[in-house]
PDB file of C-alpha atoms in Angstrom:
ATOM      1  CA  UNK V   1     -49.191-119.949 146.664  1.00 89.00           C
ATOM      2  CA  UNK V   2     -50.010-122.410 143.871  1.00 94.00           C
ATOM      3  CA  UNK V   3     -47.556-125.044 142.699  1.00 93.00           C
ATOM      4  CA  UNK V   4     -47.229-127.690 140.033  1.00 93.00           C
ATOM      5  CA  UNK V   5     -45.083-130.556 141.291  1.00 94.00           C
ATOM      6  CA  UNK V   6     -43.618-133.135 138.911  1.00 93.00           C
ATOM      7  CA  UNK V   7     -42.014-136.136 140.593  1.00 94.00           C
ATOM      8  CA  UNK V   8     -40.472-138.642 138.176  1.00 94.00           C
ATOM      9  CA  UNK V   9     -38.890-141.914 139.322  1.00 95.00           C
ATOM     10  CA  UNK V  10     -37.107-144.123 136.785  1.00 96.00           C
ATOM     11  CA  UNK V  11     -35.896-147.652 137.465  1.00 96.00           C
ATOM     12  CA  UNK V  12     -33.325-149.113 135.049  1.00 96.00           C
ATOM     13  CA  UNK V  13     -32.987-152.920 135.231  1.00 96.00           C
ATOM     14  CA  UNK V  14     -30.104-155.025 133.926  1.00 95.00           C
ATOM     15  CA  UNK V  15     -32.429-157.908 133.040  1.00 95.00           C
ATOM     16  CA  UNK V  16     -36.121-157.835 132.016  1.00 95.00           C
ATOM     17  CA  UNK V  17     -38.684-157.603 134.821  1.00 96.00           C
ATOM     18  CA  UNK V  18     -41.631-159.877 134.050  1.00 95.00           C
ATOM     19  CA  UNK V  19     -43.918-158.889 136.939  1.00 96.00           C
ATOM     20  CA  UNK V  20     -43.997-156.004 139.399  1.00 95.00           C
ATOM     21  CA  UNK V  21     -46.323-155.096 142.271  1.00 97.00           C
ATOM     22  CA  UNK V  22     -45.867-151.580 143.652  1.00 97.00           C
ATOM     23  CA  UNK V  23     -47.432-149.108 146.095  1.00 97.00           C
ATOM     24  CA  UNK V  24     -46.857-145.364 145.894  1.00 97.00           C
ATOM     25  CA  UNK V  25     -47.309-142.411 148.255  1.00 97.00           C
ATOM     26  CA  UNK V  26     -47.352-139.723 145.561  1.00 97.00           C
ATOM     27  CA  UNK V  27     -50.608-137.825 146.201  1.00 97.00           C
ATOM     28  CA  UNK V  28     -50.265-134.620 148.291  1.00 97.00           C
ATOM     29  CA  UNK V  29     -52.522-134.483 151.321  1.00 96.00           C
ATOM     30  CA  UNK V  30     -55.441-132.090 151.644  1.00 95.00           C
ATOM     31  CA  UNK V  31     -55.023-130.100 154.867  1.00 94.00           C
ATOM     32  CA  UNK V  32     -56.526-126.956 156.423  1.00 91.00           C
ATOM     33  CA  UNK V  33     -53.728-124.902 154.831  1.00 92.00           C
ATOM     34  CA  UNK V  34     -53.138-127.091 151.748  1.00 96.00           C
ATOM     35  CA  UNK V  35     -55.418-128.174 148.892  1.00 96.00           C
ATOM     36  CA  UNK V  36     -54.530-130.824 146.333  1.00 96.00           C
ATOM     37  CA  UNK V  37     -56.438-129.533 143.321  1.00 96.00           C
ATOM     38  CA  UNK V  38     -55.276-132.203 140.858  1.00 97.00           C
ATOM     39  CA  UNK V  39     -53.094-135.304 140.879  1.00 97.00           C
ATOM     40  CA  UNK V  40     -52.353-137.944 138.278  1.00 96.00           C
ATOM     41  CA  UNK V  41     -49.872-140.775 137.838  1.00 97.00           C
ATOM     42  CA  UNK V  42     -48.387-141.621 134.458  1.00 97.00           C
ATOM     43  CA  UNK V  43     -46.761-145.058 134.532  1.00 97.00           C
ATOM     44  CA  UNK V  44     -44.777-146.753 131.746  1.00 97.00           C
ATOM     45  CA  UNK V  45     -45.237-149.602 130.915  1.00 97.00           C
ATOM     46  CA  UNK V  46     -48.970-149.187 131.449  1.00 97.00           C
ATOM     47  CA  UNK V  47     -50.162-151.117 134.530  1.00 97.00           C
ATOM     48  CA  UNK V  48     -52.588-154.004 134.089  1.00 97.00           C
ATOM     49  CA  UNK V  49     -54.326-152.981 137.319  1.00 96.00           C
ATOM     50  CA  UNK V  50     -54.378-149.908 139.555  1.00 97.00           C
ATOM     51  CA  UNK V  51     -56.348-148.899 142.643  1.00 96.00           C
ATOM     52  CA  UNK V  52     -56.135-146.396 145.484  1.00 96.00           C
ATOM     53  CA  UNK V  53     -56.924-146.488 149.184  1.00 95.00           C
ATOM     54  CA  UNK V  54     -56.298-144.502 152.342  1.00 97.00           C
ATOM     55  CA  UNK V  55     -53.765-145.910 154.800  1.00 96.00           C
ATOM     56  CA  UNK V  56     -53.853-145.832 158.615  1.00 94.00           C
ATOM     57  CA  UNK V  57     -52.317-142.348 158.710  1.00 95.00           C
ATOM     58  CA  UNK V  58     -54.777-140.837 156.229  1.00 96.00           C
ATOM     59  CA  UNK V  59     -52.389-140.828 153.243  1.00 97.00           C
ATOM     60  CA  UNK V  60     -53.630-141.804 149.791  1.00 97.00           C
ATOM     61  CA  UNK V  61     -51.807-144.861 148.461  1.00 97.00           C
ATOM     62  CA  UNK V  62     -51.833-146.048 144.852  1.00 97.00           C
ATOM     63  CA  UNK V  63     -51.245-149.734 144.142  1.00 97.00           C
ATOM     64  CA  UNK V  64     -50.357-150.865 140.627  1.00 98.00           C
ATOM     65  CA  UNK V  65     -49.252-154.047 138.863  1.00 97.00           C
ATOM     66  CA  UNK V  66     -47.117-154.216 135.708  1.00 97.00           C
ATOM     67  CA  UNK V  67     -47.214-157.586 133.927  1.00 96.00           C
ATOM     68  CA  UNK V  68     -45.477-156.540 130.711  1.00 94.00           C
ATOM     69  CA  UNK V  69     -41.777-157.458 130.458  1.00 96.00           C
ATOM     70  CA  UNK V  70     -39.654-154.305 130.792  1.00 96.00           C
ATOM     71  CA  UNK V  71     -36.147-153.035 131.511  1.00 96.00           C
ATOM     72  CA  UNK V  72     -37.296-149.537 132.501  1.00 96.00           C
ATOM     73  CA  UNK V  73     -40.139-148.477 134.801  1.00 97.00           C
ATOM     74  CA  UNK V  74     -41.046-144.791 134.778  1.00 97.00           C
ATOM     75  CA  UNK V  75     -43.489-143.412 137.353  1.00 97.00           C
ATOM     76  CA  UNK V  76     -44.403-139.725 136.996  1.00 97.00           C
ATOM     77  CA  UNK V  77     -46.668-137.972 139.499  1.00 97.00           C
ATOM     78  CA  UNK V  78     -48.014-134.556 138.482  1.00 97.00           C
ATOM     79  CA  UNK V  79     -49.815-132.566 141.175  1.00 97.00           C
ATOM     80  CA  UNK V  80     -51.342-129.105 141.490  1.00 97.00           C
ATOM     81  CA  UNK V  81     -51.316-127.776 145.045  1.00 97.00           C
ATOM     82  CA  UNK V  82     -52.444-124.541 146.702  1.00 96.00           C
ATOM     83  CA  UNK V  83     -51.000-123.527 150.087  1.00 95.00           C
ATOM     84  CA  UNK V  84     -52.174-120.821 152.485  1.00 91.00           C
ATOM     85  CA  UNK V  85     -50.018-119.110 155.089  1.00 80.00           C
ATOM     86  CA  UNK V  86     -49.853-120.942 158.411  1.00 69.00           C
ATOM     87  CA  UNK V  87     -50.573-119.199 161.733  1.00 64.00           C
ATOM     88  CA  UNK V  88     -47.401-117.680 163.230  1.00 64.00           C
ATOM     89  CA  UNK V  89     -45.537-119.716 165.885  1.00 59.00           C
ATOM     90  CA  UNK V  90     -46.579-117.236 168.586  1.00 60.00           C
ATOM     91  CA  UNK V  91     -50.181-118.436 168.118  1.00 65.00           C
ATOM     92  CA  UNK V  92     -49.203-121.790 169.667  1.00 76.00           C
ATOM     93  CA  UNK V  93     -49.984-122.182 173.401  1.00 77.00           C
ATOM     94  CA  UNK V  94     -47.006-121.805 175.746  1.00 85.00           C
ATOM     95  CA  UNK V  95     -47.435-125.333 177.069  1.00 89.00           C
ATOM     96  CA  UNK V  96     -44.499-126.548 179.192  1.00 95.00           C
ATOM     97  CA  UNK V  97     -42.959-129.529 177.450  1.00 96.00           C
ATOM     98  CA  UNK V  98     -43.411-131.749 180.524  1.00 96.00           C
ATOM     99  CA  UNK V  99     -47.173-131.121 180.395  1.00 93.00           C
ATOM    100  CA  UNK V 100     -47.240-132.039 176.712  1.00 92.00           C
ATOM    101  CA  UNK V 101     -45.388-135.269 177.494  1.00 93.00           C
ATOM    102  CA  UNK V 102     -47.840-136.161 180.250  1.00 91.00           C
ATOM    103  CA  UNK V 103     -50.869-135.401 178.076  1.00 89.00           C
ATOM    104  CA  UNK V 104     -49.644-137.740 175.336  1.00 87.00           C
ATOM    105  CA  UNK V 105     -49.090-140.587 177.778  1.00 84.00           C
ATOM    106  CA  UNK V 106     -52.206-140.182 179.946  1.00 81.00           C
ATOM    107  CA  UNK V 107     -54.948-138.156 178.257  1.00 70.00           C
ATOM    108  CA  UNK V 108     -57.825-140.078 176.670  1.00 63.00           C
ATOM    109  CA  UNK V 109     -59.017-137.230 174.484  1.00 68.00           C
ATOM    110  CA  UNK V 110     -59.500-138.438 170.907  1.00 68.00           C
ATOM    111  CA  UNK V 111     -56.864-136.118 169.400  1.00 62.00           C
ATOM    112  CA  UNK V 112     -54.309-136.978 172.054  1.00 69.00           C
ATOM    113  CA  UNK V 113     -54.879-140.713 171.597  1.00 76.00           C
ATOM    114  CA  UNK V 114     -54.245-140.325 167.873  1.00 85.00           C
ATOM    115  CA  UNK V 115     -50.884-138.727 168.706  1.00 91.00           C
ATOM    116  CA  UNK V 116     -49.828-141.507 171.095  1.00 89.00           C
ATOM    117  CA  UNK V 117     -48.516-143.950 168.406  1.00 91.00           C
ATOM    118  CA  UNK V 118     -45.979-141.311 167.391  1.00 96.00           C
ATOM    119  CA  UNK V 119     -44.340-141.392 170.833  1.00 95.00           C
ATOM    120  CA  UNK V 120     -43.126-145.009 170.585  1.00 95.00           C
ATOM    121  CA  UNK V 121     -40.302-146.730 168.720  1.00 97.00           C
ATOM    122  CA  UNK V 122     -40.788-147.461 165.025  1.00 96.00           C
ATOM    123  CA  UNK V 123     -38.646-149.480 162.575  1.00 95.00           C
ATOM    124  CA  UNK V 124     -36.414-146.531 161.607  1.00 95.00           C
ATOM    125  CA  UNK V 125     -36.604-144.516 164.841  1.00 97.00           C
ATOM    126  CA  UNK V 126     -35.520-145.921 168.205  1.00 96.00           C
ATOM    127  CA  UNK V 127     -35.532-144.120 171.543  1.00 97.00           C
ATOM    128  CA  UNK V 128     -32.145-143.844 173.218  1.00 95.00           C
ATOM    129  CA  UNK V 129     -30.801-142.408 176.478  1.00 97.00           C
ATOM    130  CA  UNK V 130     -27.980-140.600 174.651  1.00 97.00           C
ATOM    131  CA  UNK V 131     -30.489-138.894 172.386  1.00 98.00           C
ATOM    132  CA  UNK V 132     -32.621-137.964 175.392  1.00 98.00           C
ATOM    133  CA  UNK V 133     -29.577-136.356 177.009  1.00 98.00           C
ATOM    134  CA  UNK V 134     -28.799-134.453 173.796  1.00 98.00           C
ATOM    135  CA  UNK V 135     -32.379-133.182 173.566  1.00 98.00           C
ATOM    136  CA  UNK V 136     -32.441-132.294 177.273  1.00 97.00           C
ATOM    137  CA  UNK V 137     -30.074-129.383 176.651  1.00 98.00           C
ATOM    138  CA  UNK V 138     -32.955-127.698 174.797  1.00 98.00           C
ATOM    139  CA  UNK V 139     -35.760-129.073 176.955  1.00 98.00           C
ATOM    140  CA  UNK V 140     -34.924-127.395 180.234  1.00 97.00           C
ATOM    141  CA  UNK V 141     -37.485-127.506 183.096  1.00 97.00           C
ATOM    142  CA  UNK V 142     -40.855-125.867 182.276  1.00 96.00           C
ATOM    143  CA  UNK V 143     -39.651-124.478 178.956  1.00 97.00           C
ATOM    144  CA  UNK V 144     -42.527-124.023 176.442  1.00 96.00           C
ATOM    145  CA  UNK V 145     -42.765-127.030 174.120  1.00 96.00           C
ATOM    146  CA  UNK V 146     -42.450-125.256 170.755  1.00 95.00           C
ATOM    147  CA  UNK V 147     -39.685-122.958 172.011  1.00 95.00           C
ATOM    148  CA  UNK V 148     -37.682-125.983 173.166  1.00 97.00           C
ATOM    149  CA  UNK V 149     -38.377-127.896 169.948  1.00 97.00           C
ATOM    150  CA  UNK V 150     -37.288-125.011 167.707  1.00 97.00           C
ATOM    151  CA  UNK V 151     -34.112-124.703 169.768  1.00 98.00           C
ATOM    152  CA  UNK V 152     -33.396-128.396 169.185  1.00 98.00           C
ATOM    153  CA  UNK V 153     -34.107-127.888 165.469  1.00 98.00           C
ATOM    154  CA  UNK V 154     -31.600-125.033 165.374  1.00 98.00           C
ATOM    155  CA  UNK V 155     -28.931-127.070 167.170  1.00 98.00           C
ATOM    156  CA  UNK V 156     -29.256-129.952 164.687  1.00 98.00           C
ATOM    157  CA  UNK V 157     -29.023-127.477 161.814  1.00 98.00           C
ATOM    158  CA  UNK V 158     -25.834-125.900 163.164  1.00 97.00           C
ATOM    159  CA  UNK V 159     -24.131-129.002 164.590  1.00 98.00           C
ATOM    160  CA  UNK V 160     -24.763-131.446 161.731  1.00 97.00           C
ATOM    161  CA  UNK V 161     -23.508-131.186 158.147  1.00 96.00           C
ATOM    162  CA  UNK V 162     -25.680-131.830 155.086  1.00 95.00           C
ATOM    163  CA  UNK V 163     -23.746-134.517 153.170  1.00 94.00           C
ATOM    164  CA  UNK V 164     -25.361-136.627 150.449  1.00 89.00           C
ATOM    165  CA  UNK V 165     -22.504-139.148 150.490  1.00 91.00           C
ATOM    166  CA  UNK V 166     -22.486-139.850 154.231  1.00 90.00           C
ATOM    167  CA  UNK V 167     -25.583-142.052 154.570  1.00 91.00           C
ATOM    168  CA  UNK V 168     -28.081-144.273 152.775  1.00 88.00           C
ATOM    169  CA  UNK V 169     -31.796-144.917 153.395  1.00 85.00           C
ATOM    170  CA  UNK V 170     -30.837-147.709 155.800  1.00 87.00           C
ATOM    171  CA  UNK V 171     -28.308-145.790 157.936  1.00 92.00           C
ATOM    172  CA  UNK V 172     -29.243-146.104 161.650  1.00 94.00           C
ATOM    173  CA  UNK V 173     -30.100-142.907 163.506  1.00 95.00           C
ATOM    174  CA  UNK V 174     -27.335-143.414 166.064  1.00 96.00           C
ATOM    175  CA  UNK V 175     -24.757-143.591 163.266  1.00 96.00           C
ATOM    176  CA  UNK V 176     -26.033-140.250 161.976  1.00 96.00           C
ATOM    177  CA  UNK V 177     -25.791-138.878 165.519  1.00 97.00           C
ATOM    178  CA  UNK V 178     -22.183-140.027 165.849  1.00 96.00           C
ATOM    179  CA  UNK V 179     -21.056-138.919 162.370  1.00 95.00           C
ATOM    180  CA  UNK V 180     -22.816-135.562 162.688  1.00 96.00           C
ATOM    181  CA  UNK V 181     -23.770-135.615 158.994  1.00 95.00           C
ATOM    182  CA  UNK V 182     -26.522-136.839 156.701  1.00 95.00           C
ATOM    183  CA  UNK V 183     -29.476-135.629 154.607  1.00 95.00           C
ATOM    184  CA  UNK V 184     -32.992-134.380 155.300  1.00 95.00           C
ATOM    185  CA  UNK V 185     -34.369-137.865 156.002  1.00 96.00           C
ATOM    186  CA  UNK V 186     -31.597-138.466 158.557  1.00 97.00           C
ATOM    187  CA  UNK V 187     -32.110-135.144 160.329  1.00 98.00           C
ATOM    188  CA  UNK V 188     -35.876-135.693 160.524  1.00 98.00           C
ATOM    189  CA  UNK V 189     -35.366-139.177 161.979  1.00 98.00           C
ATOM    190  CA  UNK V 190     -32.767-137.826 164.416  1.00 98.00           C
ATOM    191  CA  UNK V 191     -34.991-135.075 165.796  1.00 98.00           C
ATOM    192  CA  UNK V 192     -37.968-137.426 166.006  1.00 98.00           C
ATOM    193  CA  UNK V 193     -35.832-139.909 167.955  1.00 98.00           C
ATOM    194  CA  UNK V 194     -34.711-137.135 170.325  1.00 98.00           C
ATOM    195  CA  UNK V 195     -38.288-136.013 170.960  1.00 98.00           C
ATOM    196  CA  UNK V 196     -39.645-139.526 171.446  1.00 98.00           C
ATOM    197  CA  UNK V 197     -36.772-140.279 173.814  1.00 98.00           C
ATOM    198  CA  UNK V 198     -38.257-137.560 176.041  1.00 97.00           C
ATOM    199  CA  UNK V 199     -41.746-139.077 175.812  1.00 96.00           C
ATOM    200  CA  UNK V 200     -43.074-136.581 173.256  1.00 97.00           C
ATOM    201  CA  UNK V 201     -45.041-137.390 170.090  1.00 96.00           C
ATOM    202  CA  UNK V 202     -43.370-136.615 166.756  1.00 98.00           C
ATOM    203  CA  UNK V 203     -44.137-137.808 163.244  1.00 98.00           C
ATOM    204  CA  UNK V 204     -42.192-137.989 159.972  1.00 98.00           C
ATOM    205  CA  UNK V 205     -43.378-135.796 157.082  1.00 98.00           C
ATOM    206  CA  UNK V 206     -42.449-136.302 153.434  1.00 97.00           C
ATOM    207  CA  UNK V 207     -42.979-133.704 150.761  1.00 96.00           C
ATOM    208  CA  UNK V 208     -41.345-131.158 148.512  1.00 95.00           C
ATOM    209  CA  UNK V 209     -39.501-127.880 148.821  1.00 90.00           C
ATOM    210  CA  UNK V 210     -39.825-124.905 146.479  1.00 84.00           C
ATOM    211  CA  UNK V 211     -36.724-124.881 144.269  1.00 69.00           C
ATOM    212  CA  UNK V 212     -36.423-121.151 143.545  1.00 67.00           C
ATOM    213  CA  UNK V 213     -35.283-118.870 146.395  1.00 68.00           C
ATOM    214  CA  UNK V 214     -36.912-115.587 147.239  1.00 65.00           C
ATOM    215  CA  UNK V 215     -35.103-112.409 146.265  1.00 69.00           C
ATOM    216  CA  UNK V 216     -32.085-111.848 148.460  1.00 74.00           C
ATOM    217  CA  UNK V 217     -32.369-115.217 150.219  1.00 72.00           C
ATOM    218  CA  UNK V 218     -30.085-118.246 149.809  1.00 70.00           C
ATOM    219  CA  UNK V 219     -31.275-121.352 148.038  1.00 62.00           C
ATOM    220  CA  UNK V 220     -32.668-123.845 150.552  1.00 64.00           C
ATOM    221  CA  UNK V 221     -31.029-127.244 150.913  1.00 59.00           C
ATOM    222  CA  UNK V 222     -33.158-130.139 149.665  1.00 52.00           C
ATOM    223  CA  UNK V 223     -34.465-128.445 146.518  1.00 57.00           C
ATOM    224  CA  UNK V 224     -34.947-130.511 143.362  1.00 64.00           C
ATOM    225  CA  UNK V 225     -35.591-133.665 145.383  1.00 73.00           C
ATOM    226  CA  UNK V 226     -38.084-135.165 147.746  1.00 86.00           C
ATOM    227  CA  UNK V 227     -37.794-133.445 151.101  1.00 94.00           C
ATOM    228  CA  UNK V 228     -38.480-134.534 154.679  1.00 96.00           C
ATOM    229  CA  UNK V 229     -39.166-132.823 157.964  1.00 98.00           C
ATOM    230  CA  UNK V 230     -41.166-133.577 161.127  1.00 98.00           C
ATOM    231  CA  UNK V 231     -44.113-132.465 163.232  1.00 97.00           C
ATOM    232  CA  UNK V 232     -44.365-132.322 167.011  1.00 97.00           C
ATOM    233  CA  UNK V 233     -47.697-132.673 168.808  1.00 95.00           C
ATOM    234  CA  UNK V 234     -48.708-129.667 170.918  1.00 92.00           C
ATOM    235  CA  UNK V 235     -51.754-130.343 173.157  1.00 89.00           C
ATOM    236  CA  UNK V 236     -54.501-127.794 172.714  1.00 84.00           C
ATOM    237  CA  UNK V 237     -53.187-126.766 169.314  1.00 88.00           C
ATOM    238  CA  UNK V 238     -52.315-129.789 167.189  1.00 90.00           C
ATOM    239  CA  UNK V 239     -49.183-130.478 165.160  1.00 93.00           C
ATOM    240  CA  UNK V 240     -46.361-128.008 164.541  1.00 94.00           C
ATOM    241  CA  UNK V 241     -43.952-128.636 161.641  1.00 96.00           C
ATOM    242  CA  UNK V 242     -40.173-128.263 162.018  1.00 97.00           C
ATOM    243  CA  UNK V 243     -37.490-128.512 159.313  1.00 97.00           C
ATOM    244  CA  UNK V 244     -34.064-129.217 160.867  1.00 97.00           C
ATOM    245  CA  UNK V 245     -32.356-129.365 157.444  1.00 96.00           C
ATOM    246  CA  UNK V 246     -33.080-125.674 156.885  1.00 94.00           C
ATOM    247  CA  UNK V 247     -33.803-124.466 160.449  1.00 96.00           C
ATOM    248  CA  UNK V 248     -37.275-123.170 159.592  1.00 93.00           C
ATOM    249  CA  UNK V 249     -40.894-123.743 160.516  1.00 92.00           C
ATOM    250  CA  UNK V 250     -42.395-124.925 157.190  1.00 92.00           C
ATOM    251  CA  UNK V 251     -44.879-122.571 155.605  1.00 87.00           C
ATOM    252  CA  UNK V 252     -45.832-121.849 152.000  1.00 90.00           C
ATOM    253  CA  UNK V 253     -42.534-123.172 150.572  1.00 89.00           C
ATOM    254  CA  UNK V 254     -43.134-126.734 151.790  1.00 93.00           C
ATOM    255  CA  UNK V 255     -45.621-129.079 150.080  1.00 95.00           C
ATOM    256  CA  UNK V 256     -46.820-131.907 152.345  1.00 97.00           C
ATOM    257  CA  UNK V 257     -47.089-135.277 150.638  1.00 97.00           C
ATOM    258  CA  UNK V 258     -47.616-137.826 153.422  1.00 98.00           C
ATOM    259  CA  UNK V 259     -46.785-138.553 157.060  1.00 98.00           C
ATOM    260  CA  UNK V 260     -46.162-141.572 159.234  1.00 97.00           C
ATOM    261  CA  UNK V 261     -43.998-142.902 162.045  1.00 97.00           C
ATOM    262  CA  UNK V 262     -40.856-142.774 159.859  1.00 97.00           C
ATOM    263  CA  UNK V 263     -39.688-142.999 156.252  1.00 96.00           C
ATOM    264  CA  UNK V 264     -40.778-146.620 155.928  1.00 95.00           C
ATOM    265  CA  UNK V 265     -44.447-145.649 156.291  1.00 97.00           C
ATOM    266  CA  UNK V 266     -44.334-143.071 153.480  1.00 97.00           C
ATOM    267  CA  UNK V 267     -41.703-144.335 151.023  1.00 95.00           C
ATOM    268  CA  UNK V 268     -42.649-142.746 147.645  1.00 95.00           C
ATOM    269  CA  UNK V 269     -42.535-146.079 145.793  1.00 95.00           C
ATOM    270  CA  UNK V 270     -41.913-149.580 147.077  1.00 94.00           C
ATOM    271  CA  UNK V 271     -42.742-153.039 145.819  1.00 93.00           C
ATOM    272  CA  UNK V 272     -41.592-156.451 144.674  1.00 94.00           C
ATOM    273  CA  UNK V 273     -40.675-157.681 141.205  1.00 94.00           C
ATOM    274  CA  UNK V 274     -39.622-160.838 139.381  1.00 94.00           C
ATOM    275  CA  UNK V 275     -36.400-160.702 137.355  1.00 94.00           C
ATOM    276  CA  UNK V 276     -34.485-157.515 136.725  1.00 90.00           C
ATOM    277  CA  UNK V 277     -31.205-158.461 138.389  1.00 90.00           C
ATOM    278  CA  UNK V 278     -29.506-155.339 139.720  1.00 90.00           C
ATOM    279  CA  UNK V 279     -31.140-151.988 139.111  1.00 91.00           C
ATOM    280  CA  UNK V 280     -30.518-148.251 139.271  1.00 93.00           C
ATOM    281  CA  UNK V 281     -33.030-145.621 140.391  1.00 93.00           C
ATOM    282  CA  UNK V 282     -33.074-141.992 139.224  1.00 90.00           C
ATOM    283  CA  UNK V 283     -35.387-139.415 140.832  1.00 91.00           C
ATOM    284  CA  UNK V 284     -36.154-135.939 139.482  1.00 89.00           C
ATOM    285  CA  UNK V 285     -38.460-133.404 141.160  1.00 91.00           C
ATOM    286  CA  UNK V 286     -39.565-129.996 139.885  1.00 89.00           C
ATOM    287  CA  UNK V 287     -41.657-127.553 141.924  1.00 89.00           C
ATOM    288  CA  UNK V 288     -42.936-124.606 139.889  1.00 86.00           C
TER     289      UNK V 288
END
C-alpha cells in the first residue's frame, strides 16, 4: 500500500506572536515494513532557521524558529509512505507473559535492554495496583504474551467508550480508567499503564489511520486525525503493535509516525512563543 499523508496544523492567535521556537515530530519512520519515500514541511510564516535531528527513540525531529510577527502559524507536513503486510500474529513465539516480564527486567541482551525503559513510569503513564489487577484478568498464569495482550486490547475496546468530549491531552490515566471513556491517546496510555503495571515493556506509537474503509467494513474510529496505539515487547520476536481504539493489530492501514514512552515524547508540534495571548489550534489530516 502507498499513501500520501497531509497533516496540517493551524494556530490562530489573538495577539501577534513576535518569536516562536518549535519542534515537530512529523516525519514518518522508516521500518522493515514501512518506507518513508518523501517528506516535506511547509511552514507559514517562513522560518528564519530550521534543522533536523534524531531523538533518543530514533524519531526524526524538526526544529524551527519564526521571528516574523504573525497571528497565524500554519505547519503542513506532506509525506509519501509505502507499507508492506506484517507477519501474521501466529508467527509470534508463544512466550508465557511471565517469561517476557522476567526477560525485560533481567536480560542483558542489547535488544532487551533497549526495551527496559518502556517498562517504567513516564510523565503521562504511571503504574498502579488497580490497573495491574484489571490487566491480570487477561494475564492469567502462563498465558502466551500476545494472546493475553490482545485479550486486554479487546476488553478495553468493549468496556470503554470513544468520546471526544470526555478528556483532554492532560487527563490522567486513572481518570480515564474510572470514567470508562476517552480517545485513542487515552486508550493507548491506559493499556500501556496496565502492561507496565505487570512489569512488561510497552511503548506509545503515534501515526495515522487510513480514512476510507474497505468494501463491506465499517469506518474505523480515529480517521481524519492523528491516531495513537501501542506496542508490546515480545522477547525473541521484537515489538507487536496493538490498537485498543479499534481492537485490531495494526497492519497496512496504520502509518507509523513516531514512538516514545508516552504522548509527551512524540507530540506532533510543541514549542514556546512570545506574545499571542490566547490561541486556538485546528488540525486536519488526510490519508489518501
